[in-house]
Coordinates of N, CA, C and O in Angstrom, one line a residue:
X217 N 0.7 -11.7 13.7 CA -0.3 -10.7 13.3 C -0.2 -9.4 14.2 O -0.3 -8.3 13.6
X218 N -0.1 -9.6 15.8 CA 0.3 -8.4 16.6 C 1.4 -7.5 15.8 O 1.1 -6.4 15.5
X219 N 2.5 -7.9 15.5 CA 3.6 -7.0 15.2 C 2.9 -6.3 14.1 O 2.7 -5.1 14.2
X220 N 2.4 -7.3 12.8 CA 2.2 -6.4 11.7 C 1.5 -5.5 11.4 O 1.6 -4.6 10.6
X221 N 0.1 -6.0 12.5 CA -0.8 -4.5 12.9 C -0.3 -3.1 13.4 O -0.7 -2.1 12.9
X222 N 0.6 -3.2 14.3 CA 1.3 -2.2 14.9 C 2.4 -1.7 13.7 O 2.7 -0.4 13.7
X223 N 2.9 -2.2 13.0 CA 3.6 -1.6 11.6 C 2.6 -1.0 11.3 O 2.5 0.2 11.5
X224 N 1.4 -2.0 10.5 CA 0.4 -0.9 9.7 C -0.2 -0.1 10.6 O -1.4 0.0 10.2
X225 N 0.1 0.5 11.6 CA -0.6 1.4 12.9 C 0.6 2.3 12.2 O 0.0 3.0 11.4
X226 N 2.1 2.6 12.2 CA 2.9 3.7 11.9 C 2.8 3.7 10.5 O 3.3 4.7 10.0
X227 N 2.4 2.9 9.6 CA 2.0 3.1 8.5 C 1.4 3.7 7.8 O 1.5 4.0 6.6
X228 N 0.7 3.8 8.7 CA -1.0 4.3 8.5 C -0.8 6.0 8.8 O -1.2 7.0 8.2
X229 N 0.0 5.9 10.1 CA -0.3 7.0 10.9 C 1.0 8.4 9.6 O 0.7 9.6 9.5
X230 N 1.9 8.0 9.1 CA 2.8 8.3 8.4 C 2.2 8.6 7.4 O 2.3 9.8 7.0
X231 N 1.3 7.8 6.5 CA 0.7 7.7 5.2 C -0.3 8.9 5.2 O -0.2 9.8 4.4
X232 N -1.2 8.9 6.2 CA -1.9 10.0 6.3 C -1.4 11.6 6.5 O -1.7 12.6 6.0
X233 N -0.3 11.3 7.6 CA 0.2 12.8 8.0 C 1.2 13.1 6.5 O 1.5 14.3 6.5
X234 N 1.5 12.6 5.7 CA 2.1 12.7 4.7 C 1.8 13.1 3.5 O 2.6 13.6 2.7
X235 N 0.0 12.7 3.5 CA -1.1 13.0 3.1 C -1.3 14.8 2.8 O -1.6 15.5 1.8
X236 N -1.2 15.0 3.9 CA -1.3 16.5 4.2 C -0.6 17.4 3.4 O -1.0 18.5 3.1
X237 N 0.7 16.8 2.8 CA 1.8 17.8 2.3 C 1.2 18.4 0.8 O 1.4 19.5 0.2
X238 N 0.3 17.2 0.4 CA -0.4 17.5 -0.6 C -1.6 18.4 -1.1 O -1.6 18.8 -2.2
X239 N -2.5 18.8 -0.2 CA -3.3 19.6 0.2 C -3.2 21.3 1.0 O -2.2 21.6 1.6
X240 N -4.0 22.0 1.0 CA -3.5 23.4 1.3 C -3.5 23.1 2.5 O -4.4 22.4 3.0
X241 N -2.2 23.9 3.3 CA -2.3 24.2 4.6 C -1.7 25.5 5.1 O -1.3 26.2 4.2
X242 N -1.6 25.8 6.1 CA -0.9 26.9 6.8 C 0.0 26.5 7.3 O 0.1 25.9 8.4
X243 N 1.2 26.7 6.4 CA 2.4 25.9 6.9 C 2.8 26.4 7.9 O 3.3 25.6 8.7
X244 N 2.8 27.9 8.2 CA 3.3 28.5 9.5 C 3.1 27.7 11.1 O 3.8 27.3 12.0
X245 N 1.4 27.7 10.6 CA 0.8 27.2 12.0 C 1.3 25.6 12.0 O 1.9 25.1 12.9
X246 N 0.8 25.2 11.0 CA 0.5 23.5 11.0 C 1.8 22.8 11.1 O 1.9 21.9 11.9
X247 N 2.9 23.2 10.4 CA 4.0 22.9 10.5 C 5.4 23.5 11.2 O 6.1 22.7 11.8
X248 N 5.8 24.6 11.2 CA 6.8 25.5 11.6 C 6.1 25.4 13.3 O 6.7 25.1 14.3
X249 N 4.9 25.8 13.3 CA 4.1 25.6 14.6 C 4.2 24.3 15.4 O 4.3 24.4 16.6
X250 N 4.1 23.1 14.7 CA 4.1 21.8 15.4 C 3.1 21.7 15.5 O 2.7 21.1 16.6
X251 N 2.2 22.1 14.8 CA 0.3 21.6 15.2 C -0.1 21.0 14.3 O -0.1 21.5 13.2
X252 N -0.6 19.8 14.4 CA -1.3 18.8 13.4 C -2.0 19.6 12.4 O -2.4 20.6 12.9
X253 N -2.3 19.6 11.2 CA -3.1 19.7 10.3 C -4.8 19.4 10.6 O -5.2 18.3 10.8
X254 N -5.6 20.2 10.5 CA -7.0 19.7 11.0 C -7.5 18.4 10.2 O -7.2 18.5 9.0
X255 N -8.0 17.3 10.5 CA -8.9 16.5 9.7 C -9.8 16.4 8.9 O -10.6 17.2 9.3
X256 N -10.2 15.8 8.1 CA -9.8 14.4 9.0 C -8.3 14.4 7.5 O -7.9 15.1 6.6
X257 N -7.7 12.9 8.3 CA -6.2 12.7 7.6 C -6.9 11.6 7.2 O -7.7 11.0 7.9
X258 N -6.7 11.2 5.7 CA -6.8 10.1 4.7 C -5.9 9.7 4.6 O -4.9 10.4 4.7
X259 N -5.9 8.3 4.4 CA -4.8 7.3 4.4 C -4.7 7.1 2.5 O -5.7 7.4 1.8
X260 N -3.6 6.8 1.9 CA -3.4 6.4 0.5 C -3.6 5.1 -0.1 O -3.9 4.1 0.6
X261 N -3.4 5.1 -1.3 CA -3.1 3.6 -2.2 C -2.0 3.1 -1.3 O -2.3 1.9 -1.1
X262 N -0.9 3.3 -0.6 CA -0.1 2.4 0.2 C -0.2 1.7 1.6 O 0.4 0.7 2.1
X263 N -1.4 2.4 2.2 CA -2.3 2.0 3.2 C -3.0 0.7 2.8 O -3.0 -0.5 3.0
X264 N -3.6 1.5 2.2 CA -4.4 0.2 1.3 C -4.2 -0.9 0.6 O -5.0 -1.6 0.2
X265 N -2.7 -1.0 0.4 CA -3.0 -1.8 -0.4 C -1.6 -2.7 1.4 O -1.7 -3.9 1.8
X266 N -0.9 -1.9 1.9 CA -0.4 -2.6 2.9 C -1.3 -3.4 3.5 O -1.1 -4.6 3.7
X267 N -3.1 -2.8 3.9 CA -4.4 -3.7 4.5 C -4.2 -4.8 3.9 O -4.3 -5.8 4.6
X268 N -3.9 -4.9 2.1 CA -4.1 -6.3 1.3 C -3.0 -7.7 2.1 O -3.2 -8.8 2.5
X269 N -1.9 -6.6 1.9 CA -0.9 -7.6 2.0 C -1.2 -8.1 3.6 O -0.5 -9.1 3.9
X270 N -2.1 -7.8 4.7 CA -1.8 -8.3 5.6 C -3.5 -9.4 5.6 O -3.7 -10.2 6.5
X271 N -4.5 -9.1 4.6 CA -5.5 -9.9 4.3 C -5.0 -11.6 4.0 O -5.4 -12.7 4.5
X272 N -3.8 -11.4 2.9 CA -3.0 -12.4 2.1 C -2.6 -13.2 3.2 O -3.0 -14.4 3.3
X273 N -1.6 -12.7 4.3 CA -0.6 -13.2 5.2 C -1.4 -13.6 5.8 O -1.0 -14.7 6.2
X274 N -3.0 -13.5 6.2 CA -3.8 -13.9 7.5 C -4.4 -15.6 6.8 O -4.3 -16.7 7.3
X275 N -4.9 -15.3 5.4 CA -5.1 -16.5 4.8 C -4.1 -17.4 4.3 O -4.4 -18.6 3.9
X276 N -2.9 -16.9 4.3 CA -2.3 -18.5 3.6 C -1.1 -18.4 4.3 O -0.4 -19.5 4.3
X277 N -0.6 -17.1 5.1 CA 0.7 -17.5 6.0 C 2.0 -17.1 5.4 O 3.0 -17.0 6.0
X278 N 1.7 -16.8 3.9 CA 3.0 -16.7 3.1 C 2.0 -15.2 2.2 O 0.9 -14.6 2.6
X279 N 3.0 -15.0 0.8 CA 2.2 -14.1 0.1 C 2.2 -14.8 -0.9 O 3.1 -15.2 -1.7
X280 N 0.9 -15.2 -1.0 CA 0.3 -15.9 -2.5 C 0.1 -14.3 -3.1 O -0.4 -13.3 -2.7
X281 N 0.8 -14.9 -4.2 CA 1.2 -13.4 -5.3 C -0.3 -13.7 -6.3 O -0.2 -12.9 -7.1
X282 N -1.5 -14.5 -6.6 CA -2.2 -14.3 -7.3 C -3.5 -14.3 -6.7 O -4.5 -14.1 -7.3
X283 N -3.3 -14.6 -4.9 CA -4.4 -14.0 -3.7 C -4.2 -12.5 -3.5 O -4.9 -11.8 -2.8
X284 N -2.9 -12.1 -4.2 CA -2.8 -10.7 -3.4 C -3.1 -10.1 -4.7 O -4.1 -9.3 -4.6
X285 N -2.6 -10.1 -6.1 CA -3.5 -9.6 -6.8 C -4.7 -9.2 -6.9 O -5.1 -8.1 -6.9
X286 N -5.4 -10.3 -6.9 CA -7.1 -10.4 -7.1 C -7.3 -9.9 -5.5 O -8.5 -9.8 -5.2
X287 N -6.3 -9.5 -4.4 CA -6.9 -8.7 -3.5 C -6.5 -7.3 -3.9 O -7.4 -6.5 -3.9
X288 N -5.6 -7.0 -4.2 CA -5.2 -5.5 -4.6 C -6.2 -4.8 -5.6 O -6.3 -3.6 -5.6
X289 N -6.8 -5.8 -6.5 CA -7.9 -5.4 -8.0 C -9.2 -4.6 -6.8 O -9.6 -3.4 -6.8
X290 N -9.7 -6.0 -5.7 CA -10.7 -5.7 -4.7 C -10.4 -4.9 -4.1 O -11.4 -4.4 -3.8
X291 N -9.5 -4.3 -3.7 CA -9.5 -2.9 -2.7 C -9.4 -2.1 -3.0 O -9.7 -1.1 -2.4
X292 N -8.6 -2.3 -4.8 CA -9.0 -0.9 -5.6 C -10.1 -0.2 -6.1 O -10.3 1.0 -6.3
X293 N -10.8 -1.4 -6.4 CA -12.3 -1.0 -7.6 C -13.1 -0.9 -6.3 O -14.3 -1.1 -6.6
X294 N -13.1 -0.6 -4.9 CA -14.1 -0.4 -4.1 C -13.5 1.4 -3.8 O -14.4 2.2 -3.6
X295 N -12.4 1.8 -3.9 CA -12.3 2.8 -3.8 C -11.1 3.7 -4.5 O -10.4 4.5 -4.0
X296 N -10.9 3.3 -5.8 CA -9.8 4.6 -6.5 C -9.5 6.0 -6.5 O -8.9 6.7 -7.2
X297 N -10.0 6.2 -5.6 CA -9.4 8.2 -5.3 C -8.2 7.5 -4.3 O -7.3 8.3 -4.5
X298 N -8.0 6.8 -3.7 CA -6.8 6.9 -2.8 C -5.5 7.3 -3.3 O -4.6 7.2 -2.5
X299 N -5.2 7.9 -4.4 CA -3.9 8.1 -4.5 C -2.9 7.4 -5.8 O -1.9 7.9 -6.3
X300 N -3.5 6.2 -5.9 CA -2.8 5.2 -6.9 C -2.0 6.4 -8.0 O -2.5 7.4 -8.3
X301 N -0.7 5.8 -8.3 CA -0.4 6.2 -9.6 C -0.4 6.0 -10.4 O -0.6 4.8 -10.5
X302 N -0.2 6.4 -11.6 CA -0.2 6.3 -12.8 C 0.0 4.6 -13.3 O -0.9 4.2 -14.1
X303 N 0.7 3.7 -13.0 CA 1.3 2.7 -13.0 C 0.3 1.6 -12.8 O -0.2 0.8 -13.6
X304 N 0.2 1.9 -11.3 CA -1.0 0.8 -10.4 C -2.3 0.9 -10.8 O -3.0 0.0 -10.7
X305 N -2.8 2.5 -11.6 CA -4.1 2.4 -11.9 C -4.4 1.7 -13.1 O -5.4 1.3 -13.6
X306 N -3.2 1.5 -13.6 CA -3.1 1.1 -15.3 C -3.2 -0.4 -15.0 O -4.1 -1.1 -15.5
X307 N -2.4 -0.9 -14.2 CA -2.0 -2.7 -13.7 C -3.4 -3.1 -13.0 O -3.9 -4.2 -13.2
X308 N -3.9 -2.2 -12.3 CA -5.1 -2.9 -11.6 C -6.3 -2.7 -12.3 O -7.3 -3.3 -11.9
X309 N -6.4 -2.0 -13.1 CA -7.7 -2.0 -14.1 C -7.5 -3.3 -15.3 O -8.3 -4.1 -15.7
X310 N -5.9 -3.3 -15.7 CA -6.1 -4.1 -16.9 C -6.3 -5.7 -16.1 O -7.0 -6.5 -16.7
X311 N -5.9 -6.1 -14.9 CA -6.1 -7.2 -14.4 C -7.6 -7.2 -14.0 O -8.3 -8.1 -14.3
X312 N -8.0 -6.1 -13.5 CA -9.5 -6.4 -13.6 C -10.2 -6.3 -14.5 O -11.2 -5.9 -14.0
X313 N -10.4 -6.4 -15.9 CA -10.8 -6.2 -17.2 C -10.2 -8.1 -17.4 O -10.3 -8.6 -18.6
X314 N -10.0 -8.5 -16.9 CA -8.9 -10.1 -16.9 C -7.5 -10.2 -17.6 O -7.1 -11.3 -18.0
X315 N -7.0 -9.5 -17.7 CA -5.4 -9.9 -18.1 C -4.6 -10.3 -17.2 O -4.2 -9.4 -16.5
X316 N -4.2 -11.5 -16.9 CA -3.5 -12.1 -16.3 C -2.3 -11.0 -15.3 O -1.5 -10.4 -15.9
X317 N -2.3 -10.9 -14.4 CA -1.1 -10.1 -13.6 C 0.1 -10.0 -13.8 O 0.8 -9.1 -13.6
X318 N 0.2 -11.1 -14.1 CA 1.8 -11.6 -14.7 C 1.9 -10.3 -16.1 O 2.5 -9.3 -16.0
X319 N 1.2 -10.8 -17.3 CA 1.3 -10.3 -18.2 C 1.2 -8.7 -18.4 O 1.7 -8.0 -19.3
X320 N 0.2 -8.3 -17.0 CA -0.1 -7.1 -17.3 C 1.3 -6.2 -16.5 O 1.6 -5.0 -16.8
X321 N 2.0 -7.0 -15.2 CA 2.7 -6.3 -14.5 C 4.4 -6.2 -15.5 O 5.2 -5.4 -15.0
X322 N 4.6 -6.8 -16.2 CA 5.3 -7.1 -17.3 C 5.3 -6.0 -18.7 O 6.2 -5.5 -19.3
X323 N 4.0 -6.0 -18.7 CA 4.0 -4.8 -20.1 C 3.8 -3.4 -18.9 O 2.9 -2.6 -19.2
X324 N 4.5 -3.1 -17.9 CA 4.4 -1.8 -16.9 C 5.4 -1.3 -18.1 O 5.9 -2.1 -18.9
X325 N 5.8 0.2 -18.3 CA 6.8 0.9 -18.5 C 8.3 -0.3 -19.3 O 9.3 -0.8 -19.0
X326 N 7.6 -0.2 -20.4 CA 8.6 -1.0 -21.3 C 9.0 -2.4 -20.7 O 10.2 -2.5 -20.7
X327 N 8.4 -3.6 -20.2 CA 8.9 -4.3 -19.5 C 9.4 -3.7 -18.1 O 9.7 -4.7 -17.5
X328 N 9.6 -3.0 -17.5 CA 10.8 -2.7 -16.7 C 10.1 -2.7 -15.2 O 10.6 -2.6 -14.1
X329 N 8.4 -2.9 -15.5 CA 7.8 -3.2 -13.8 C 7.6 -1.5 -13.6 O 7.8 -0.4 -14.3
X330 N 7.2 -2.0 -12.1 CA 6.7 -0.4 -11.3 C 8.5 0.4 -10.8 O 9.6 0.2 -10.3
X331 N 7.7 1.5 -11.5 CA 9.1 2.5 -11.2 C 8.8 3.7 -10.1 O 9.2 4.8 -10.0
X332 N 7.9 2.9 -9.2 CA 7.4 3.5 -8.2 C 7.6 3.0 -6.6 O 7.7 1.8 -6.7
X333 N 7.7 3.4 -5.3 CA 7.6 2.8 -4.3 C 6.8 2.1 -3.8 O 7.3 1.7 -2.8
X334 N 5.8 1.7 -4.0 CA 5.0 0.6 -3.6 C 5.3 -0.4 -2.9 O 4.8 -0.8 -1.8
X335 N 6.5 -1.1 -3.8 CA 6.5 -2.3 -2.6 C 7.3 -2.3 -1.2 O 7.2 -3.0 -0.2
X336 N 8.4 -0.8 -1.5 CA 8.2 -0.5 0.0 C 7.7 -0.1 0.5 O 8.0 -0.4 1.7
X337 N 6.6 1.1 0.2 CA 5.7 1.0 1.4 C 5.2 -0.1 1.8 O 4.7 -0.1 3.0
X338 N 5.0 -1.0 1.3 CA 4.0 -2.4 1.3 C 4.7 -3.1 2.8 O 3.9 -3.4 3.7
X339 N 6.4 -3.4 2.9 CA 7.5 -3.9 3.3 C 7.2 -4.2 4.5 O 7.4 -5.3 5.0
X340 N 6.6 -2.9 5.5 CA 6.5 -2.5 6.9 C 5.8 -4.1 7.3 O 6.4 -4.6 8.3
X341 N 5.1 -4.5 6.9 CA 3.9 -5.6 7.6 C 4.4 -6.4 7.2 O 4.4 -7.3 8.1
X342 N 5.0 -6.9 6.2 CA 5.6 -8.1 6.0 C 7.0 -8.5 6.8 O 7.3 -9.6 7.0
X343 N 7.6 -7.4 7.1 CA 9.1 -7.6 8.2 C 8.4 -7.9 9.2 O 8.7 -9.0 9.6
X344 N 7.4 -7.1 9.8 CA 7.2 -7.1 11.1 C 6.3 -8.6 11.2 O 6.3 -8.9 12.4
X345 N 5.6 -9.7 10.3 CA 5.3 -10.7 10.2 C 6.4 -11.6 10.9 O 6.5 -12.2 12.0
X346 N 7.3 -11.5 9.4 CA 8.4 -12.7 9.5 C 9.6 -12.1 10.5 O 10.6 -12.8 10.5
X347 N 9.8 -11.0 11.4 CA 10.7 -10.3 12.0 C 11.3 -11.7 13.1 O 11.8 -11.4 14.2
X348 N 11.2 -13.0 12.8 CA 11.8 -13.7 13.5 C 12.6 -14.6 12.2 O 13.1 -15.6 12.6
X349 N 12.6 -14.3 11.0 CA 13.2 -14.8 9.8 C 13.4 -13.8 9.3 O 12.3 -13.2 9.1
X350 N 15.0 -13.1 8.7 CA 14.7 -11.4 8.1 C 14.8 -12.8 6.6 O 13.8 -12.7 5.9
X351 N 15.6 -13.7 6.4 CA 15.8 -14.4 5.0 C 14.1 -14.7 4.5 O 14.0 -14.6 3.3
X352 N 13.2 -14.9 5.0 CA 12.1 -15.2 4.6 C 11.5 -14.1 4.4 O 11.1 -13.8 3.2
X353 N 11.4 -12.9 5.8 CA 11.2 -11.7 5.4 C 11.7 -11.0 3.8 O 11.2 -10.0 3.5
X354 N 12.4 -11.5 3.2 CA 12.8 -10.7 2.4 C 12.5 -11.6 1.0 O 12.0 -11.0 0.0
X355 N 12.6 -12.6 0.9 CA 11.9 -13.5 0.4 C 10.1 -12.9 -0.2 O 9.6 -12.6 -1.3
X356 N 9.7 -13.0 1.5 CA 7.8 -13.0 1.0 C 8.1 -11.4 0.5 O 7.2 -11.1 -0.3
X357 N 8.8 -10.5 0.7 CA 8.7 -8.9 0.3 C 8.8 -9.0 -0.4 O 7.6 -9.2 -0.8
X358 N 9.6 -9.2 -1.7 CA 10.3 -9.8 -3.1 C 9.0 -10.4 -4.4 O 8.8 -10.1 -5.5
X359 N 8.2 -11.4 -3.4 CA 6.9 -12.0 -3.9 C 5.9 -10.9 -4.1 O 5.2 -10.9 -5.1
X360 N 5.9 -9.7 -3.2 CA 4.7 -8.9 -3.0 C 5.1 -7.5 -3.7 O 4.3 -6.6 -4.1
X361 N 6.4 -7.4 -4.0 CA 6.4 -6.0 -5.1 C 6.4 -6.8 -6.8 O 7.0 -6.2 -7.6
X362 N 5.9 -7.6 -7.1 CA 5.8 -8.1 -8.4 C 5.3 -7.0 -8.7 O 4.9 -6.7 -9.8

C-alpha cells in the first residue's frame, strides 16, 4: 500500500499540473517562466478513478473487476465534472442505470472497448502494488482497463 500511495502521490501531482494546460494561463510567466500556475490544481477522472483502483486492492488484494466497477459508478455519480470522457461518461452511467459492465463496456465504440487512456493512467498503483511480481503486475492491469 506504501508504494502505491506514493505512485498515486506523482499521479496525482502530474494529473493536476496537467490540468492546467487546459484552462487559461500566462504561458509566459507560468510556463516559459517556470512558475507554477496559481491554484488551486484539480485533479481528473484519472485521479479518481486511480483512488478506485487502490479502494479495490485494499479490499480484496487482487482487482475484482465487478468491485471496481460498482466503485468506479461510486466515485463517479458523487462527482462528474472531473473530466471523464466521452466513453467513461457513457459506460458509467449506463452501469449505473443497471446494465451489467460487461455488456455495457462491450457495446463502447462498436464493440472495440475504450479508445482512450484510462487504463494507463489507472497502471501507476497497480505496478507499484505488485512491483515485486511485474507477471502479476501486468495481469491485475489487464483486469482493471476492461
Amino acid at each position: 500500500m506504501a508504494r502505491a500511495r506514493l505512485s498515486l502521490d506523482g499521479l496525482s501531482l502530474g494529473d493536476a499540473f496537467c490540468e492546467q494546460f487546459f484552462r487559461p494561463v500566462d504561458w509566459q510567466r507560468d510556463f516559459v517562466g517556470r512558475r507554477p500556475p496559481p491554484g488551486p490544481w484539480r485533479y481528473t477522472d484519472d485521479t479518481e478513478m486511480a483512488l478506485g483502483i487502490l479502494e479495490v486492492l485494499s479490499r480484496h488484494g487482487t482487482i475484482d473487476q465487478d468491485d471496481l466497477a460498482a466503485t468506479f459508478v461510486r466515485r463517479f455519480l458523487r462527482d462528474q465534472h472531473r473530466g471523464y470522457g466521452g466513453g467513461a461518461y457513457i459506460l458509467l452511467h449506463a452501469i449505473a442505470d443497471g446494465k451489467p459492465w460487461r455488456e455495457a463496456a462491450a457495446a463502447l465504440f462498436d464493440g472495440g472497448g475504450s479508445l482512450g487512456n484510462g487504463g494507463a493512467m489507472r497502471a501507476a498503483p497497480i505496478g507499484a502494488w505488485f512491483a515485486d511480481d511485474l507477471a502479476r503486475a501486468l495481469q491485475e492491469a489487464d483486469r482493471s482497463a476492461f
